[in-house]
XYZ file of C-alpha atoms in Angstrom:
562
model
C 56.344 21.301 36.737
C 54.563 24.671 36.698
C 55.398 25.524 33.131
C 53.896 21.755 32.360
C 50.625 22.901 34.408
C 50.311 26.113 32.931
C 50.425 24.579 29.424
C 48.169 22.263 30.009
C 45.783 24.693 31.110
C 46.096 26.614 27.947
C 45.642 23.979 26.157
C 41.828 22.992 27.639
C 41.168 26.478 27.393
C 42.085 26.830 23.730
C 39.735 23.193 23.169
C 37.151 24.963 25.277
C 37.307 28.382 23.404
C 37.310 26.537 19.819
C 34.408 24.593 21.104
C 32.253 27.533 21.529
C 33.370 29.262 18.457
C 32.303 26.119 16.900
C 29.174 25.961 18.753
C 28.734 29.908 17.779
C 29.029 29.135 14.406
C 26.836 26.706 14.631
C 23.863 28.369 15.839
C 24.527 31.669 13.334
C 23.703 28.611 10.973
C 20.882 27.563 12.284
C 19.524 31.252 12.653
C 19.770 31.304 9.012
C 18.377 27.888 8.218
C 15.195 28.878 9.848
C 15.439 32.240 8.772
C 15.956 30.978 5.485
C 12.651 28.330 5.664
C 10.784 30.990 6.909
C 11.019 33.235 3.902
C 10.783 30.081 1.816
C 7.308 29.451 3.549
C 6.160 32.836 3.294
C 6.401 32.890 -0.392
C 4.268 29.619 -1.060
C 2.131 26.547 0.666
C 4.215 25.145 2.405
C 5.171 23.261 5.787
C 7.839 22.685 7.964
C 7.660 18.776 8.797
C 9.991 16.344 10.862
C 11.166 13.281 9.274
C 13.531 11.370 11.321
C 13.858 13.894 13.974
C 15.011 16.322 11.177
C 13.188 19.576 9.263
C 12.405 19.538 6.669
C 10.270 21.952 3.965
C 7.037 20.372 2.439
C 5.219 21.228 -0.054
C 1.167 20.770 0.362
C -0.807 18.532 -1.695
C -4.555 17.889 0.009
C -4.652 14.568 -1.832
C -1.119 13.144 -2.806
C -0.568 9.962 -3.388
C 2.683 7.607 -2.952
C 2.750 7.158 -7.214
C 1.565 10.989 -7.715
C 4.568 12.154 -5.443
C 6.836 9.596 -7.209
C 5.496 11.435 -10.720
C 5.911 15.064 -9.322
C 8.863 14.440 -8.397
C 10.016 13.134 -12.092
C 8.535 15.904 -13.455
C 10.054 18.590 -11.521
C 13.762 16.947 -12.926
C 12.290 16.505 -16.577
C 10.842 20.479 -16.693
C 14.367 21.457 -15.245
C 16.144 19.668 -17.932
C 14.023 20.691 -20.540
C 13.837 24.319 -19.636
C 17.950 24.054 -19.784
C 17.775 22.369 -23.229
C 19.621 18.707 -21.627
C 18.727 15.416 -23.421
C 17.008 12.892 -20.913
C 15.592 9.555 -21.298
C 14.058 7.490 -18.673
C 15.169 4.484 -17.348
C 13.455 1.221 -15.374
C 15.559 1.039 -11.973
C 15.118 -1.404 -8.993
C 12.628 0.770 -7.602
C 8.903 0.760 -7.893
C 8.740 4.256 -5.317
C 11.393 6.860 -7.123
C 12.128 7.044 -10.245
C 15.432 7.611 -12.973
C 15.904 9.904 -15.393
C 19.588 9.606 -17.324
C 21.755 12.026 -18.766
C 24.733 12.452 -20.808
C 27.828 12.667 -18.420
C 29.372 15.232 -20.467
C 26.265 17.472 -19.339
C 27.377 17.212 -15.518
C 27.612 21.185 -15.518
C 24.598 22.231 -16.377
C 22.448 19.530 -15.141
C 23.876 20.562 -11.790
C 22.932 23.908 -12.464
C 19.589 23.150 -13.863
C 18.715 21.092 -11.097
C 20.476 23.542 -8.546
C 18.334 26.409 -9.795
C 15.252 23.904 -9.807
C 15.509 22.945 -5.968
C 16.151 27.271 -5.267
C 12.912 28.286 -7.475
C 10.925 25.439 -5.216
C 12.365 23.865 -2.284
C 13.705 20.592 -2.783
C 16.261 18.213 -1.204
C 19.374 16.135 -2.587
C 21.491 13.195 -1.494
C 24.153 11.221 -3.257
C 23.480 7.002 -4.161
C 26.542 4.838 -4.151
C 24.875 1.544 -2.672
C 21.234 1.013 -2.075
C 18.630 3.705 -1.124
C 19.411 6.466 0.839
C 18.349 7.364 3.993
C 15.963 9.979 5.058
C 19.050 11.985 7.329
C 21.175 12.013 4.248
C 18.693 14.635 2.588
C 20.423 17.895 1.893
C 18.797 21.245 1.402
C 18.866 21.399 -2.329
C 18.387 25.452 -2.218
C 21.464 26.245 -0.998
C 25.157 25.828 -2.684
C 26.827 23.397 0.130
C 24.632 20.167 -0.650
C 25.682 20.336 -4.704
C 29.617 20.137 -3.679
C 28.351 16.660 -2.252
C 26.772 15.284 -5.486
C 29.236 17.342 -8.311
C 31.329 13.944 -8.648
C 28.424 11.045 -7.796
C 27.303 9.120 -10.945
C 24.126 8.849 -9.638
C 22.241 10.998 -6.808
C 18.125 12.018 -5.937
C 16.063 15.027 -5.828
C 12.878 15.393 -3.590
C 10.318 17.730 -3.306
C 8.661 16.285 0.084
C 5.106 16.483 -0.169
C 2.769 16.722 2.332
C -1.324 17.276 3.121
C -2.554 20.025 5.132
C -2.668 18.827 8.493
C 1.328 17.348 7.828
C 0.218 13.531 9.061
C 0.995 12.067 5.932
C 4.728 12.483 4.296
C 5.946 11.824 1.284
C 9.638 12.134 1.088
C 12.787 10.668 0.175
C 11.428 7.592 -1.212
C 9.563 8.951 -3.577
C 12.199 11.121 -4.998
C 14.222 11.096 -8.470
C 17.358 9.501 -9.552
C 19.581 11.265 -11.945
C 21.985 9.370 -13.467
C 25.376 10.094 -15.569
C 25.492 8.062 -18.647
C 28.998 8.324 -20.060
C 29.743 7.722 -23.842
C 31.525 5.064 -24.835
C 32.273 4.824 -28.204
C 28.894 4.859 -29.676
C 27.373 4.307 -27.028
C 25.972 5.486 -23.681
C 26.892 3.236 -20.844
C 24.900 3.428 -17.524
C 26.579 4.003 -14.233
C 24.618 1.305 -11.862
C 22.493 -2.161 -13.203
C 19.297 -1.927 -14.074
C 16.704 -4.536 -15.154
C 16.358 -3.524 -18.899
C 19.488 -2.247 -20.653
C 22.863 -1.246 -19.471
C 23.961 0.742 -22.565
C 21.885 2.436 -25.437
C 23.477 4.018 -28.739
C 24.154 7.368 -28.618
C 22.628 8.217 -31.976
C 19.248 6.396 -31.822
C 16.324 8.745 -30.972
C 13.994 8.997 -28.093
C 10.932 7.267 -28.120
C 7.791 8.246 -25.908
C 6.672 5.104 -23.118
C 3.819 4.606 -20.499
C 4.434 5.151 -16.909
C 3.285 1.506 -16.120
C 6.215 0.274 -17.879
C 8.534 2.455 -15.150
C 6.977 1.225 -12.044
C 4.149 -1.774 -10.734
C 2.710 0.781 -8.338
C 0.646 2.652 -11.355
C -2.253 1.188 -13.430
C -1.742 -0.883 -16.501
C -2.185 1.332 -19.471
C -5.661 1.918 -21.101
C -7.327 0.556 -17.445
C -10.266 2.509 -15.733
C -10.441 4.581 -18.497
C -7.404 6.486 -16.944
C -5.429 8.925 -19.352
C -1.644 7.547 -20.213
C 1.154 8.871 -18.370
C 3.546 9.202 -21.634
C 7.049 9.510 -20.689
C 10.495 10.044 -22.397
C 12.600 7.069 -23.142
C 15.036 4.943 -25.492
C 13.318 1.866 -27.328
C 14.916 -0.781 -24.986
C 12.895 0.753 -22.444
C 9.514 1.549 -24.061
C 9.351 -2.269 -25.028
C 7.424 -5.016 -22.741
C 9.727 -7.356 -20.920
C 8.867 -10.829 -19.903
C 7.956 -10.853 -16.407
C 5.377 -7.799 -16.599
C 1.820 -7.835 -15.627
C -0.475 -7.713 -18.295
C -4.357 -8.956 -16.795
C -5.862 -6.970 -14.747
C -6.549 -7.073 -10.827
C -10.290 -5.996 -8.940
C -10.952 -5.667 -5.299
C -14.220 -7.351 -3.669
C -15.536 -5.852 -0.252
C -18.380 -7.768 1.447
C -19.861 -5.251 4.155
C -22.645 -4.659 6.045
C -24.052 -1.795 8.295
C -24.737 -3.406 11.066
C -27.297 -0.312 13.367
C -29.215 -0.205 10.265
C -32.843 -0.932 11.402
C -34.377 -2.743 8.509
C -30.995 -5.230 9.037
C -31.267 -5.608 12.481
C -35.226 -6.296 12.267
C -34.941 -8.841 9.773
C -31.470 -10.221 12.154
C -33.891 -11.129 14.647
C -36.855 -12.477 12.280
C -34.750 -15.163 11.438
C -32.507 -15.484 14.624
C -31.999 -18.512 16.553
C -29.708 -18.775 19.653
C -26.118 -18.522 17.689
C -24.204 -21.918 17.511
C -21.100 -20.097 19.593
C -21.209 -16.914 21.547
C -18.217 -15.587 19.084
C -20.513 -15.841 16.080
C -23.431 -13.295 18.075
C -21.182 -10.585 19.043
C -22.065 -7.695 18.016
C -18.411 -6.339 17.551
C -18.390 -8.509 14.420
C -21.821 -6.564 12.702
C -20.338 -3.459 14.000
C -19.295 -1.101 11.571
C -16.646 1.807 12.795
C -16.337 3.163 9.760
C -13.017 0.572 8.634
C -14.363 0.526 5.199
C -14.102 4.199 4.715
C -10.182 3.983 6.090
C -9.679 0.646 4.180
C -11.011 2.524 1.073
C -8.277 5.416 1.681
C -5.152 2.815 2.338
C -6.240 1.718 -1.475
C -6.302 4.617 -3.093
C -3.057 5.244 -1.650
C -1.245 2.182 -1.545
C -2.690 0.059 -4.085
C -2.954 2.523 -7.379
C -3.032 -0.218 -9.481
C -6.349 -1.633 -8.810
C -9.233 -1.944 -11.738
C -12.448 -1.902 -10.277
C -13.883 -2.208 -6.261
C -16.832 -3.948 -5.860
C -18.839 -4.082 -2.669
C -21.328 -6.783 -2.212
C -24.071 -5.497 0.008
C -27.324 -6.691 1.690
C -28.706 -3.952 -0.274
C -27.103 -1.227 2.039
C -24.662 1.638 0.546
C -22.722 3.789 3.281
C -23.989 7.487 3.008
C -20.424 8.240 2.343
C -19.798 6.449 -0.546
C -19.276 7.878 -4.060
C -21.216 5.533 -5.857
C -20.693 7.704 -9.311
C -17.028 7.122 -8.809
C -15.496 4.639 -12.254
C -13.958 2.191 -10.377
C -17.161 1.830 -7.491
C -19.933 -1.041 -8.181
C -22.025 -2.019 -5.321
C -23.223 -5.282 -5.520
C -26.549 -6.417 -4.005
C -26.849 -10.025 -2.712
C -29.800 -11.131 -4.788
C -27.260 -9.888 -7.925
C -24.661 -12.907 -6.779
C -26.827 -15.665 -4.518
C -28.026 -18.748 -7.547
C -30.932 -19.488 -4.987
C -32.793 -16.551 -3.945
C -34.021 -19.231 -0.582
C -30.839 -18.758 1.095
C -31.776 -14.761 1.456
C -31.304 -12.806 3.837
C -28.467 -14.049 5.036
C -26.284 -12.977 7.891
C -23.131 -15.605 7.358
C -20.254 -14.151 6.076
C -19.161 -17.767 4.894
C -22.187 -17.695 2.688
C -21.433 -14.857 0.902
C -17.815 -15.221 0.676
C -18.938 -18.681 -1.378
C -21.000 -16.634 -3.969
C -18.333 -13.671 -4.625
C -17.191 -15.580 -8.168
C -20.725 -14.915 -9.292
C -20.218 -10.878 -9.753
C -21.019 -9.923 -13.072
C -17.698 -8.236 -14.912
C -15.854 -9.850 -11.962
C -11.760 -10.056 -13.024
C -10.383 -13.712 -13.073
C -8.044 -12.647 -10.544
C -8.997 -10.498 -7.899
C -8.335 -9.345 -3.870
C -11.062 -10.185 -1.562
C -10.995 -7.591 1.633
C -12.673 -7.818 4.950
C -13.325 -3.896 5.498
C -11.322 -4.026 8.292
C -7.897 -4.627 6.409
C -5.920 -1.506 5.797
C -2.902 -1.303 3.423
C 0.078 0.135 5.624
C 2.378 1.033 2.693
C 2.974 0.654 -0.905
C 1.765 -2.832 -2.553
C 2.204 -4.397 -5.549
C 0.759 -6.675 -7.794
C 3.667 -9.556 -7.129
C 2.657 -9.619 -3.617
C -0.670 -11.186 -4.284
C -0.214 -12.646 -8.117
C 2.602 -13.108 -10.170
C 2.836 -11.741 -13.687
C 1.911 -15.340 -15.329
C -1.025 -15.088 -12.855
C -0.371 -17.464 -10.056
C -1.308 -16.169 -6.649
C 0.041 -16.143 -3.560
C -1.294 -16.828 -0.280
C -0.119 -15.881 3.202
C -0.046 -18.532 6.053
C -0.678 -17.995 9.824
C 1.037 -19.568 12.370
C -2.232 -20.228 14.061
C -3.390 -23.770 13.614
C -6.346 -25.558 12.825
C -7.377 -27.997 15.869
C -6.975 -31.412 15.164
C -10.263 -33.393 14.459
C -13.821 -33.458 13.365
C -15.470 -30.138 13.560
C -17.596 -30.309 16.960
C -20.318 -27.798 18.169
C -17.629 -26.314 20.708
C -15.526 -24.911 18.018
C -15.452 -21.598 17.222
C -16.471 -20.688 13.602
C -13.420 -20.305 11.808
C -12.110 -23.757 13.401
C -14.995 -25.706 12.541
C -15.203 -24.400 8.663
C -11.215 -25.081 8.737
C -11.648 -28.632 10.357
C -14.487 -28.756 7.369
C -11.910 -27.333 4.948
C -9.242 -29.841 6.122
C -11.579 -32.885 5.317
C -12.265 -31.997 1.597
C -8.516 -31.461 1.318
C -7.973 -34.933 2.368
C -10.075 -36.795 0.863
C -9.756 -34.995 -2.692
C -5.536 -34.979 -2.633
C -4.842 -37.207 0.400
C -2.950 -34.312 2.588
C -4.161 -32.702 5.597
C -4.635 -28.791 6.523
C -3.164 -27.373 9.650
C -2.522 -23.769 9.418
C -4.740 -21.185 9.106
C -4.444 -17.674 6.819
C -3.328 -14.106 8.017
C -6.021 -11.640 7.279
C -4.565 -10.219 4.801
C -5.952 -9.811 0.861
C -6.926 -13.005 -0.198
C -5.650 -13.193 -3.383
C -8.314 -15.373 -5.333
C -9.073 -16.757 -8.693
C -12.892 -16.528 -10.370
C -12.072 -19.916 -12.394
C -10.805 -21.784 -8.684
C -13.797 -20.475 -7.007
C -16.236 -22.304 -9.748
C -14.218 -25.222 -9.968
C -14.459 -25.891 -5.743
C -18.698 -25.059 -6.283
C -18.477 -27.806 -9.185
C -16.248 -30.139 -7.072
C -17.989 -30.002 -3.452
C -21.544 -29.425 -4.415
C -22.911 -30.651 -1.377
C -21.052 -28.561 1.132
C -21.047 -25.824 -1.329
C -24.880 -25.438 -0.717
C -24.635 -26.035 2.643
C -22.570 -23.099 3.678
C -24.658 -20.859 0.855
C -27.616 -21.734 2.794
C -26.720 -21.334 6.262
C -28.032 -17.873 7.035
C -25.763 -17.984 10.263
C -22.301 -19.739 10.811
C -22.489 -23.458 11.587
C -20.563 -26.128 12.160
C -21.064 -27.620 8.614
C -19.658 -24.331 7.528
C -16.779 -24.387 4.710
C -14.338 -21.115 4.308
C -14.194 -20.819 0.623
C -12.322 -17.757 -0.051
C -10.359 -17.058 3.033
C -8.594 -21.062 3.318
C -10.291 -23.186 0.733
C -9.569 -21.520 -2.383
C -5.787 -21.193 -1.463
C -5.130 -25.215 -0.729
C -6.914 -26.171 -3.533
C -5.526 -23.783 -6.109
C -2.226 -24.843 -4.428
C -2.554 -28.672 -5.132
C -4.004 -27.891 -8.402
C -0.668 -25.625 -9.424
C -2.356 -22.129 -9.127
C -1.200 -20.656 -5.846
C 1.744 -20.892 -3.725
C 2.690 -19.585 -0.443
C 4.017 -16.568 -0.158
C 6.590 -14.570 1.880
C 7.831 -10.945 2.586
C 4.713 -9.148 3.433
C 4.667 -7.076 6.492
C 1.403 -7.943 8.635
C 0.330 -6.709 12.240
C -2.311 -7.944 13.608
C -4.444 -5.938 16.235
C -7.545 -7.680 18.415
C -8.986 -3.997 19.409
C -10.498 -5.709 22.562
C -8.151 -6.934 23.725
C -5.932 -5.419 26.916
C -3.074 -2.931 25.765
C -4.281 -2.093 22.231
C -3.173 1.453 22.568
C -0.138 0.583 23.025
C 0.097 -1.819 19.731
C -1.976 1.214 17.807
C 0.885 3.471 18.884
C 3.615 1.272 17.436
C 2.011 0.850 14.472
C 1.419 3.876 13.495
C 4.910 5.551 14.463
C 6.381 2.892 12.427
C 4.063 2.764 9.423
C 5.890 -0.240 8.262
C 3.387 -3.038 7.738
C 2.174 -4.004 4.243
C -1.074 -4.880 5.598
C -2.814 -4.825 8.962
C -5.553 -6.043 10.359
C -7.991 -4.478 13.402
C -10.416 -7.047 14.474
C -12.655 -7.758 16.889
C -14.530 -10.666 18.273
C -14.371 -10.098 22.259
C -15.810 -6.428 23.239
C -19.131 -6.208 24.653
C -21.465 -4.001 24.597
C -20.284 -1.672 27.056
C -16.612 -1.614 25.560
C -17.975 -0.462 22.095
C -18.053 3.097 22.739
C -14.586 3.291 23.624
C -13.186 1.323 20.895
C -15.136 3.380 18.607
C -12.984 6.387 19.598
C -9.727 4.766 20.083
C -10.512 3.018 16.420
C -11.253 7.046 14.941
C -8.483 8.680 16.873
C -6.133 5.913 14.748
C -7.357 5.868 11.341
C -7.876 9.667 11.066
C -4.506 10.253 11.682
C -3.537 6.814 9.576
C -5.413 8.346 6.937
C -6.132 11.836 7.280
C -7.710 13.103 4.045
C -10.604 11.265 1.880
C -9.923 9.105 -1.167
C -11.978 9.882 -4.332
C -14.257 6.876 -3.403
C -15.869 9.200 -0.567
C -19.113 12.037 -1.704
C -17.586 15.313 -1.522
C -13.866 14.647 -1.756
C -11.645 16.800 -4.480
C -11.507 14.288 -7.485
């Protein structure tokens, strides 16, 4: 019995003693990591940032961009093969965020040592792939020796350089990173270690051809648009050729804005005021601008890359902000799109929206934005059109009250009621949802064709300086039911949308989520319930969100680094 007790004892105290030398070891590791990050810091610009509760070392860009991270990061693996003398080609994988570079599997040595040197020169992470994307824990120091033992027998695995601005709100990491992927020879030819959407094998012999980026990934502009230099990059033929499926017209953005504290707006407001129709149409939280067009302008530039032109259609008012001498910026007055000059000033937002197919140089298919939509993450083209050009449109669960439109409705119910009633009669259905406020993904030739077909309510709604009852919503409901029963829309699924009524009770809290998260598509802060004496508040609560949403100015804004 006391022999038994006595080994026992040992034996917790030998756990307990390798414990600590465990935990010892551990923290002479950690020393060393930091240690190690610290010198790594102190030789360049560079940050220590936490991504999934974990460090890691970033490397500052004031203005980076999802699709300029996703490039850097290519071109960090291409300069490291090159500089080794490897032969690379790139490939078209499943993902519009990172890209894939492949190389000969009998050049596993030295790619691992190009790439190993690479990630040592400037701080940059590795993981292995064997199904799916990895995730953001997996990341391994690329600068030290352990990591590389993971990936020296994977057929495919990513480097990142994490990017970040200066501030370290905004971080661009593991998705963004590069595949590298062992080809092995068989035969004549190279065969690829995972499917892609182009070729699975390419002939060893056949020489490299040079491609555009756009071919690579959605998320960057269509070759030759905005007057943008080509991306070139290394490839095989199969890859460098267009493939059924692709995008090939090109996609604008519409804003309709208005300042509304500017004095000359306000005066000629009340020249032309009448008591409002319903209390919700003369709040003042709807004319109020918090400076959402600015932020929505930034989640663009970031998100949305492959966007032609933005044009803002204006009561002759440009924010002080705005670069106006920016390519892709044309502010549109609206005297430039109204056909009768009677219906101006106007203060109805269903008026204008009726006249937007009237820009001149206006894409046939376009976004329309409220300014106070904000892209959350990456978007592509397929979420709004697909590449033979029909659109897509998103539906709300919020329903349209049954019945004639009626002076108690509120405006959007009584144009949808309106809406519902040229539906029926023209295809013999009926309209009961409404639209999320998302990016109304619209076609110039639909938007004639409903002022050709409804010519009467078309004026109406032109006309009507404020919302009325005999209101119609053409591009925000209209356009999408009749393009759909006219085979040019469909509804669509898969996009991530929040939507946030600022006024309401516990909007921190929602702000909060959404922003730790950062995993909507598309969001939405509106709102039609503050008064006056809230405004000041949700002015700051709006700021304190955005700025660190979207910390550093897009190109569109005077002064930014172009």
């Amino acid at each position: 019995m006391i022999a038994e007790h006595v080994g026992t004892d040992f034996r917790e105290q030998l756990k307990s003693g390798i414990a600590a030398a465990a935990e010892m070891r551990n923290q002479v590791k950690r020393v060393r990591v930091v240690r190690r990050n610290r010198e790594l810091l102190a030789r360049h610009d560079r940050q220590v940032v936490t991504v999934d509760g974990a460090p890691r070392i970033a490397h500052v860009v004031p203005d980076a961009t999802p699709l300029q991270a996703r490039r850097a990061n290519r071109d960090e693996v291409v300069a490291a093969l090159r500089a080794a003398g490897i032969d690379y080609f790139c490939v078209r994988s499943s993902s519009e965020t990172s890209a894939a570079i492949a190389v000969r599997e009998e050049d596993r040595e030295q790619v691992l040592t190009a790439l190993r040197q690479a990630c040592r020169i400037r701080p940059g992470y590795v993981v292995p792939i064997r199904k799916g994307q990895p995730h953001e824990e997996s990341a391994l120091p690329g600068y030290g020796p352990g990591p590389w033992k993971r990936v020296a027998h994977s057929d495919v695995f990513r480097c990142t350089w994490y990017l970040t601005d200066q501030t370290g709100r905004l971080i661009l990491g593991l998705r963004y990173g590069c595949d590298v992927e062992f080809w092995r020879r068989d035969g004549d030819n190279l065969v690829s270690p995972r499917r892609n959407v182009v070729a699975e094998s390419v002939p060893v012999a056949e020489p490299s051809v040079e491609a555009d980026d756009s071919l690579f990934t959605d998320l960057a502009p269509l070759s030759g648009e905005r007057d943008a230099e080509p991306v070139p990059v290394r490839t095989r033929p199969a890859f460098a050729a267009v493939a059924v499926g692709r995008r090939t017209f090109p996609i604008d953005v519409v804003y309709t804005w208005v300042d509304g504290s500017d004095p000359e707006w306000l005066r000629q407001r009340a020249d032309f005021s009448d008591t409002p129709y319903h209390d919700e149409a003369a709040n003042a939280a709807r004319y109020l601008s918090r400076d959402e067009l600015r932020y929505s302008l930034r989640s663009l530039h970031l998100y949305a890359p492959w966007v032609r032109n933005i044009y803002l259609v204006t009561a002759d008012q440009t924010p002080p902000w705005l670069n106006t001498d920016h390519p892709q910026i044309k502010v549109v007055s609206h005297k430039d799109v109204f056909r009768d000059p009677a219906s101006l000033p106007t203060f109805n937002s269903h008026a204008i929206e009726s006249q937007l197919h009237h820009i001149d140089g206006l894409s046939e298919h376009f976004l329309y934005f409220n300014d106070d939509v904000m892209l959350g993450q990456e978007v592509l083209p397929q979420q709004f059109f697909l590449p033979n050009g029909l659109g897509k449109f998103y539906l709300s669960p919020a329903l349209v009250p049954f019945g004639a439109s009626s002076p108690e409705d509120p405006p959007v119910a009584a144009a949808g009621k309106n809406n519902r009633r040229l539906i029926a009669e023209r295809f013999g259905d009926n309209i009961f949802q409404k639209m999320k406020h998302v990016p109304h993904a619209l076609h110039r030739s639909v938007l004639d064709e409903i002022e050709r077909e409804f010519p009467e309510e078309h004026r109406r709604t032109e006309a009507s300086r404020f919302r009325s009852t005999g209101d119609i919503s053409v591009a925000s409901s209209l356009h999408h039911y009749y393009a759909f029963h006219t085979q040019r829309s469909f509804p669509g699924e898969g996009l991530v949308y929040r939507y946030c009524d600022v006024g309401k009770p516990g909007v921190e809290r929602v702000l909060g989520r959404l922003l730790a998260a950062r995993g909507a598509h598309v969001f939405c802060l509106n709102d039609t319930t503050s008064t006056e004496a809230e405004l000041s508040r949700q002015q700051a609560l709006m700021a304190r969100f955005l700025d660190e949403y979207f910390p550093f100015p897009s190109p569109y804004e005077r002064g930014a680094d172009n």
